[in-house]
Short mmCIF file of C-alpha atoms in Angstrom, two decimals:
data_model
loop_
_atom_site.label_atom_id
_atom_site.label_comp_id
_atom_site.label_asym_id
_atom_site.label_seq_id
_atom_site.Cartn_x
_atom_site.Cartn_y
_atom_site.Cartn_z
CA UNK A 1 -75.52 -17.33 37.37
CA UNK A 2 -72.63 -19.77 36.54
CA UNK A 3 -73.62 -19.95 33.17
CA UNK A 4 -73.19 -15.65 32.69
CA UNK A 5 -69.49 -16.57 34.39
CA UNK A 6 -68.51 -19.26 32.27
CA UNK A 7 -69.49 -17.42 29.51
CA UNK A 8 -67.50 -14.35 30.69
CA UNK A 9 -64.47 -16.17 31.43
CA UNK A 10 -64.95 -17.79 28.23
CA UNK A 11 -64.83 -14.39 26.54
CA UNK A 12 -61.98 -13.19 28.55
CA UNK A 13 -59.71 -16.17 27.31
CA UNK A 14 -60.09 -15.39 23.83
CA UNK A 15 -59.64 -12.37 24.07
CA UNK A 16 -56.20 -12.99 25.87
CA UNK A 17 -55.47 -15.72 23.37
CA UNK A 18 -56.24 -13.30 20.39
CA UNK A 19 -53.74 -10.69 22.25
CA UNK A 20 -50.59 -13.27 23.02
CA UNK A 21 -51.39 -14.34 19.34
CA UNK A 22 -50.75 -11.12 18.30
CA UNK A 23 -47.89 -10.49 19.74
CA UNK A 24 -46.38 -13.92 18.95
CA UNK A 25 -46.93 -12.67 15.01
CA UNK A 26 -45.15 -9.34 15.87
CA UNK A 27 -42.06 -10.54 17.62
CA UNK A 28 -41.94 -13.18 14.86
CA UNK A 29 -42.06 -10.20 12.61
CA UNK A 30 -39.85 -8.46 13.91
CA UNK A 31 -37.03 -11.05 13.94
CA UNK A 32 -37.83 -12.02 10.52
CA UNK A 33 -37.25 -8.54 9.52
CA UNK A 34 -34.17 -8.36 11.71
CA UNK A 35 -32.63 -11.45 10.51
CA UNK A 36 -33.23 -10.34 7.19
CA UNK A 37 -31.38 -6.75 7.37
CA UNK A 38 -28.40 -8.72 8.66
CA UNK A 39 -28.26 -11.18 5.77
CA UNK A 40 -28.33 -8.02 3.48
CA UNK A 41 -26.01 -6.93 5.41
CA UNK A 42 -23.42 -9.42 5.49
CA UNK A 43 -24.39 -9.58 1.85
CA UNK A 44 -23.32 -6.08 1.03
CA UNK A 45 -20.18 -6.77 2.90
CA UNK A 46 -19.17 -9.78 0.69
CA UNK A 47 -19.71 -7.90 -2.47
CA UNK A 48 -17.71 -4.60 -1.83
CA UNK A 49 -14.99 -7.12 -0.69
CA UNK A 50 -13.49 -9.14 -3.26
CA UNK A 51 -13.38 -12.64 -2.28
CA UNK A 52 -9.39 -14.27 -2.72
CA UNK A 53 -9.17 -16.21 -6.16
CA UNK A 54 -6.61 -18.59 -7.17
CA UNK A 55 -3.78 -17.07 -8.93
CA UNK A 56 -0.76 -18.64 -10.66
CA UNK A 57 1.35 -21.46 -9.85
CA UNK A 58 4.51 -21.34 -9.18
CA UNK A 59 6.85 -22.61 -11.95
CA UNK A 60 9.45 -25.50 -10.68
CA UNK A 61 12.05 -24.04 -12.62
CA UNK A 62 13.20 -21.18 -14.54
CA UNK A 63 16.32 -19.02 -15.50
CA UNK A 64 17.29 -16.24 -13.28
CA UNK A 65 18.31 -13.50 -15.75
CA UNK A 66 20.58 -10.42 -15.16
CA UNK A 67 19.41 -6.91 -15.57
CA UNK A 68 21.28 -3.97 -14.36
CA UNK A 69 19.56 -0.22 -12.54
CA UNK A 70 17.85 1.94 -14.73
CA UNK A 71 18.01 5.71 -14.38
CA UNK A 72 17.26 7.55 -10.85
CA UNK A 73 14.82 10.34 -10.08
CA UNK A 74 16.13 14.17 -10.67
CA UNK A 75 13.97 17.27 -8.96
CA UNK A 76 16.29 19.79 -11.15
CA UNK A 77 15.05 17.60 -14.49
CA UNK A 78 11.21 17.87 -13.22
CA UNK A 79 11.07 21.57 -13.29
CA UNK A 80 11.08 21.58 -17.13
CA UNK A 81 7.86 19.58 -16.50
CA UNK A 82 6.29 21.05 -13.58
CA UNK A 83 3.98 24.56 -13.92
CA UNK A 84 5.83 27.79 -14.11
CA UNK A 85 5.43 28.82 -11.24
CA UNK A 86 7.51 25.83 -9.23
CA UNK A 87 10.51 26.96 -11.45
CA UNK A 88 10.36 30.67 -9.25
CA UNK A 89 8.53 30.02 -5.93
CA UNK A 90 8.71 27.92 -3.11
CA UNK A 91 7.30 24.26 -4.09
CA UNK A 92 6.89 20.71 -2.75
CA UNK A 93 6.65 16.90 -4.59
CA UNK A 94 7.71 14.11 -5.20
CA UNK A 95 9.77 12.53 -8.07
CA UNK A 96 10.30 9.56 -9.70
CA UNK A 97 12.44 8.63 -12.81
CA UNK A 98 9.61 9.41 -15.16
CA UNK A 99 8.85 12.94 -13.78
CA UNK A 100 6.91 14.25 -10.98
CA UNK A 101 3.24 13.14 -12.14
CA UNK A 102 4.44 9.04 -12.48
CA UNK A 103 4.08 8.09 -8.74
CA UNK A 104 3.17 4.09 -8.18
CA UNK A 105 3.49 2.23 -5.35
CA UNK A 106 6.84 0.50 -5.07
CA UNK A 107 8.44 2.09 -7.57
CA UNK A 108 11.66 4.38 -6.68
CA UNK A 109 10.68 7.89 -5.64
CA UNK A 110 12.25 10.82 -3.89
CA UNK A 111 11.19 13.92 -2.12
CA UNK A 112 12.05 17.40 -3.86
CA UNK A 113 11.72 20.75 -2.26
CA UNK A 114 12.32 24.03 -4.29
CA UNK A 115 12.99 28.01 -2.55
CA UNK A 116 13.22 26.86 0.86
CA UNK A 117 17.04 27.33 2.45
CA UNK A 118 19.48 24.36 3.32
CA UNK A 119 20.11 26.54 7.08
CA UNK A 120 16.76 24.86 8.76
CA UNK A 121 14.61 21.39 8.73
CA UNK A 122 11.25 22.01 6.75
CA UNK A 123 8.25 20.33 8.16
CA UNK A 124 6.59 18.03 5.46
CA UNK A 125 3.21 16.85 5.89
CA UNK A 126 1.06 14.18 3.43
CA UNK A 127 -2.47 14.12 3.29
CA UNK A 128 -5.06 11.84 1.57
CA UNK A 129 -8.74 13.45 3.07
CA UNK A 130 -8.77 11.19 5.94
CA UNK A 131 -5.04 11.07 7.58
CA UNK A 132 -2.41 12.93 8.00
CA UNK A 133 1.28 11.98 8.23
CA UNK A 134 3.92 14.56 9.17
CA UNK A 135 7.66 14.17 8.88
CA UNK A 136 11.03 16.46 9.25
CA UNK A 137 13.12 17.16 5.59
CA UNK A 138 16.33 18.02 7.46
CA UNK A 139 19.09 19.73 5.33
CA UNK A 140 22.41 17.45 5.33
CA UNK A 141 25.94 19.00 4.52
CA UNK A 142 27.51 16.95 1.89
CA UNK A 143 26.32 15.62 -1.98
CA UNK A 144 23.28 13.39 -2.87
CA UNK A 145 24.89 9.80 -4.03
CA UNK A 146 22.22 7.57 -4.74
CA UNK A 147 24.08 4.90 -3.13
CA UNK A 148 22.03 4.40 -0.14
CA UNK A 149 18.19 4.23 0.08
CA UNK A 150 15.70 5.68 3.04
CA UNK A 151 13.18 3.33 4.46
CA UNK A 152 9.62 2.15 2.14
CA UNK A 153 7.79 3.99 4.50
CA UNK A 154 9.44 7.62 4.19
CA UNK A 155 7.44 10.39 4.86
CA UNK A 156 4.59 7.44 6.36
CA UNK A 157 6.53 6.99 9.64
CA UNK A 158 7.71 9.98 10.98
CA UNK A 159 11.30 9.79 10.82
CA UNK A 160 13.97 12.30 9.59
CA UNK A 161 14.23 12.44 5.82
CA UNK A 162 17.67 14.16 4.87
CA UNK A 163 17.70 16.47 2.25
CA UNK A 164 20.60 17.25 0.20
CA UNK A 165 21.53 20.84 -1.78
CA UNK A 166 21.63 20.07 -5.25
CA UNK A 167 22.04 23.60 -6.51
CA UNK A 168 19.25 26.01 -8.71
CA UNK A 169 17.66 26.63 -4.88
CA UNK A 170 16.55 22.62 -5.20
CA UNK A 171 17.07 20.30 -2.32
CA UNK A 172 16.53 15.97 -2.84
CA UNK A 173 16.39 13.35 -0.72
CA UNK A 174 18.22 9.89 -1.63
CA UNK A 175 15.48 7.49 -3.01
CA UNK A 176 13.38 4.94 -1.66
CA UNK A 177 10.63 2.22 -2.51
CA UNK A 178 7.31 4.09 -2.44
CA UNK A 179 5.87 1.46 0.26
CA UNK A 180 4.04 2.74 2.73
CA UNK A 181 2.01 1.29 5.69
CA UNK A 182 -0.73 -0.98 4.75
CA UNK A 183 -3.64 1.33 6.01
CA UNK A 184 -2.15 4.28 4.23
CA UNK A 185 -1.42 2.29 1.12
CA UNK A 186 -4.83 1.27 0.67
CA UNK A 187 -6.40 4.71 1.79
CA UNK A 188 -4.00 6.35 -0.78
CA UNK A 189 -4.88 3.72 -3.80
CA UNK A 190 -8.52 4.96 -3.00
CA UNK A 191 -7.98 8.41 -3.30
CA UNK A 192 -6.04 8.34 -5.88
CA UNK A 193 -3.95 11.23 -4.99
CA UNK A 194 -2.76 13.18 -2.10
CA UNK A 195 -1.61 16.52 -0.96
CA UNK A 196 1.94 16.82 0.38
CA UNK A 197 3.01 20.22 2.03
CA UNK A 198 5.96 21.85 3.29
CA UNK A 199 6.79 24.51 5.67
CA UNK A 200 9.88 26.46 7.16
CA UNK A 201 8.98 29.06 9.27
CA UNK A 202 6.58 31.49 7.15
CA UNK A 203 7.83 29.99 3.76
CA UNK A 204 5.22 27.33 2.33
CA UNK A 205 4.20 25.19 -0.71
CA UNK A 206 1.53 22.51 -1.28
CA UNK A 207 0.90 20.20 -4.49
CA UNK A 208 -1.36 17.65 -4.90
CA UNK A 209 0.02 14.40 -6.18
CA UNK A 210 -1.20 11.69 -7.93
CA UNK A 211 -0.56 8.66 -6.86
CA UNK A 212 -1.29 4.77 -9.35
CA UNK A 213 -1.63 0.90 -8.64
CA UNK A 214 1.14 -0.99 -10.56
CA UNK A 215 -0.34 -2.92 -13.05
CA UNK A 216 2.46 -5.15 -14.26
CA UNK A 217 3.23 -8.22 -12.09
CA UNK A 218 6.43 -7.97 -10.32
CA UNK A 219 8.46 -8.80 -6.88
CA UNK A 220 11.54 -7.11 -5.58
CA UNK A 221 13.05 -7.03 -2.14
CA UNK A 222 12.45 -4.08 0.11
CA UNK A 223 15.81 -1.72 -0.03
CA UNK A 224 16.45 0.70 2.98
CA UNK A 225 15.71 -1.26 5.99
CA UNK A 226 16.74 -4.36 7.74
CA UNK A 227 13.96 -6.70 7.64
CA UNK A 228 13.89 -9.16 5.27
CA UNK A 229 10.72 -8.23 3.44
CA UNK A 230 9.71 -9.48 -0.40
CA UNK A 231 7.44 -6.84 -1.59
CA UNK A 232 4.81 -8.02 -4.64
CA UNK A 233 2.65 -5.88 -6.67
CA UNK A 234 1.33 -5.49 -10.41
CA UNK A 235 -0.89 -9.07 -10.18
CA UNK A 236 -5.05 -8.09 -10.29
CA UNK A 237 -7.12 -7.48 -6.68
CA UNK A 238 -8.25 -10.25 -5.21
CA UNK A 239 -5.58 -13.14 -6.68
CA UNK A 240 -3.58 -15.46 -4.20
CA UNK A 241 -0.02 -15.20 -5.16
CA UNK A 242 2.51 -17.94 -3.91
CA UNK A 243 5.50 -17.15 -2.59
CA UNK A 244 8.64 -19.81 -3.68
CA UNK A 245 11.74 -20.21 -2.04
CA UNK A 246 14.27 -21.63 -4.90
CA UNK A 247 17.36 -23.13 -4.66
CA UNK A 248 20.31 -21.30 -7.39
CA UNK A 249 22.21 -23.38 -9.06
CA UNK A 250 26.21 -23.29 -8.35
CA UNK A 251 28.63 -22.02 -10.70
CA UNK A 252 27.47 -20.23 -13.13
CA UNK A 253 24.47 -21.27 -14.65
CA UNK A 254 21.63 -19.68 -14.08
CA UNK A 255 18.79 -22.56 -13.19
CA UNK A 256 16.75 -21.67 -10.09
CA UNK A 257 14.62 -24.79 -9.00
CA UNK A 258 11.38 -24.54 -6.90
CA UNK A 259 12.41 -25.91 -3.05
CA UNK A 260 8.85 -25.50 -1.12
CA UNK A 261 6.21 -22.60 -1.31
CA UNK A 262 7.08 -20.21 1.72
CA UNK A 263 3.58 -18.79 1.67
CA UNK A 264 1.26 -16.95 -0.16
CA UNK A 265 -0.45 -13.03 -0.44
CA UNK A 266 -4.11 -11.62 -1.54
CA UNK A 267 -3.21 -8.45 -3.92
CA UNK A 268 -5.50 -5.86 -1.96
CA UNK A 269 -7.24 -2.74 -3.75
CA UNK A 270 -3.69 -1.17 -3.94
CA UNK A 271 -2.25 -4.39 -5.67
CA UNK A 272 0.85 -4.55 -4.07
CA UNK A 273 1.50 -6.59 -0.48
CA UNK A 274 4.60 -7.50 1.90
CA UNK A 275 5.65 -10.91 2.79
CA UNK A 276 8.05 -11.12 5.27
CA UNK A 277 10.67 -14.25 4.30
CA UNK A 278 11.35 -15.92 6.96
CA UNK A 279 15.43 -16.55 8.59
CA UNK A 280 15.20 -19.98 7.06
CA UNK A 281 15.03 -18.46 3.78
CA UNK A 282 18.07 -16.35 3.94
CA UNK A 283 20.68 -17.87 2.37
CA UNK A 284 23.11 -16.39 -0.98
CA UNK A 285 22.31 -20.21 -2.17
CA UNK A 286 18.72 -19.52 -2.27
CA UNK A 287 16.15 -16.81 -3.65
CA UNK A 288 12.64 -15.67 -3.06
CA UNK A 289 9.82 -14.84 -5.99
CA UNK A 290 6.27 -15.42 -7.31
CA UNK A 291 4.96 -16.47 -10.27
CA UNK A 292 6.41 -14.23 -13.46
CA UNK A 293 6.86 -15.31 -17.09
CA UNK A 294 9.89 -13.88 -17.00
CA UNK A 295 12.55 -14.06 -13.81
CA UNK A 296 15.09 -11.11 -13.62
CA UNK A 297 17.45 -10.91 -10.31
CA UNK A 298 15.32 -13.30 -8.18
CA UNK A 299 16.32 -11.86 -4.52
CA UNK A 300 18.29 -13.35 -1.63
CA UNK A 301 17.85 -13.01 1.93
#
């Protein structure tokens, strides 16, 4: 009789052990698998997101050349360009000084509107597929003079964009640096385009515009605002680009010689970035810039 219950007990502990081994080899299983999709994971990550590179060094010394402003956008000019049918009905978009279809971040742009009257604001709204950003054109008495500009992020930040009559039923905003918000910048260099629209009451007009990455390295100070921001663009995604503070040279020679690197910026998918200089860099003695092979107007603070 305690033979038949050793033997069952003996039966019933294998078969126990056989179970827990079982499971042991699932769970192990199961966080080998587990442990695996999030190494793949991570993995994925890491490849649709360029990792930073080195970039160029900054030069201790170079001349700071003169060059003066080049030519300024014109809606009136762009209608020789645009379709037909913007020339005799109400239309929307945005110009630059090579013509409506040459929009790149950071370069000067301005907003034209066509058959809509200078008597109320006209409610402009940009679109990309994903966001929407909606800001007030507001018709200004007096004449467009190109001597002020609106803030990088115009038409990005909901503020008032005047608008001025420039005759031929056109109205144009004075220019600004196409900059806008980070997020938008980089949802906008993915797209590729985007649709900007404007309405006045039951008038309304839609184009979509196309919208390019610089591709030539360059720096320039943000105009329009008053934070002292160095905006740098053109160099490839994914390169660190220093930022040098340089000391001018008095009189007039035009030396500039490298004081200390003020920091540095990764060129994201839109390749073009904002450092923000810091007070101890503003100075009419000193000036701000990256690495270029050729220095023209190196900004001050």
């Amino acid at each position: 009789m305690k033979r038949r219950q050793l033997v069952g007990c003996l039966v019933l502990l294998s078969i126990a052990a056989a179970g827990c081994g079982s499971a042991t080899q699932d769970a192990t299983r199961r966080t080998n698998t587990t442990t695996r999709s999030a190494v793949e994971s991570r993995q994925a990550a890491g490849a649709r997101t360029p990792k930073p590179r080195k970039g160029p060094k900054l030069q201790g010394k170079f001349r700071n050349l003169a060059a003066g402003d080049g030519d300024a956008p014109e809606c009136k000019r762009d209608l020789s360009t645009l379709p037909a049918g913007f020339a005799t009905s109400p239309a929307v978009w945005m110009s630059t000084i090579k013509g409506p279809s040459n929009l790149v971040f950071t370069r000067e742009n301005a907003l034209c509107l066509h058959g809509f009257t200078a008597e109320r604001a006209v409610t402009v709204t940009v679109s990309d597929g994903r966001h929407s950003y909606t800001t007030t054109a507001q018709p200004t008495a007096g004449k467009l003079t190109f001597d002020r500009y609106e803030p990088p992020e115009s038409l990005f930040n909901g503020a008032r964009l005047r608008v001025y009559d420039i005759g031929s039923g056109v109205m144009q905003s004075e220019t600004w640096d196409f900059v806008p918000q980070s997020a938008a910048r980089e949802s906008l260099a993915a797209a590729g385009h985007f649709t900007i629209s404007a309405t006045q009451g039951s008038t309304t007009a839609s184009y979509k515009q196309s919208v390019a990455v610089p591709t030539n390295p360059e720096r320039a100070r943000l105009r329009g605002e008053s934070k002292r921001r160095l905006v740098v663009d053109g160099f490839k995604q994914g390169d660190t680009i220093p930022i040098g503070l340089y000391r001018l040279a008095a009189g007039a020679s035009d030396q500039a010689t490298l004081v200390r690197q003020l920091g540095s910026v990764v060129m994201p998918r839109s390749r073009t970035a904002v450092f923000a200089v810091p007070q101890s860099a503003a100075s009419s003695t000193y000036c701000v810039t990256v690495p270029l092979a050729t220095q023209y107007n190196c900004p001050s603070f």
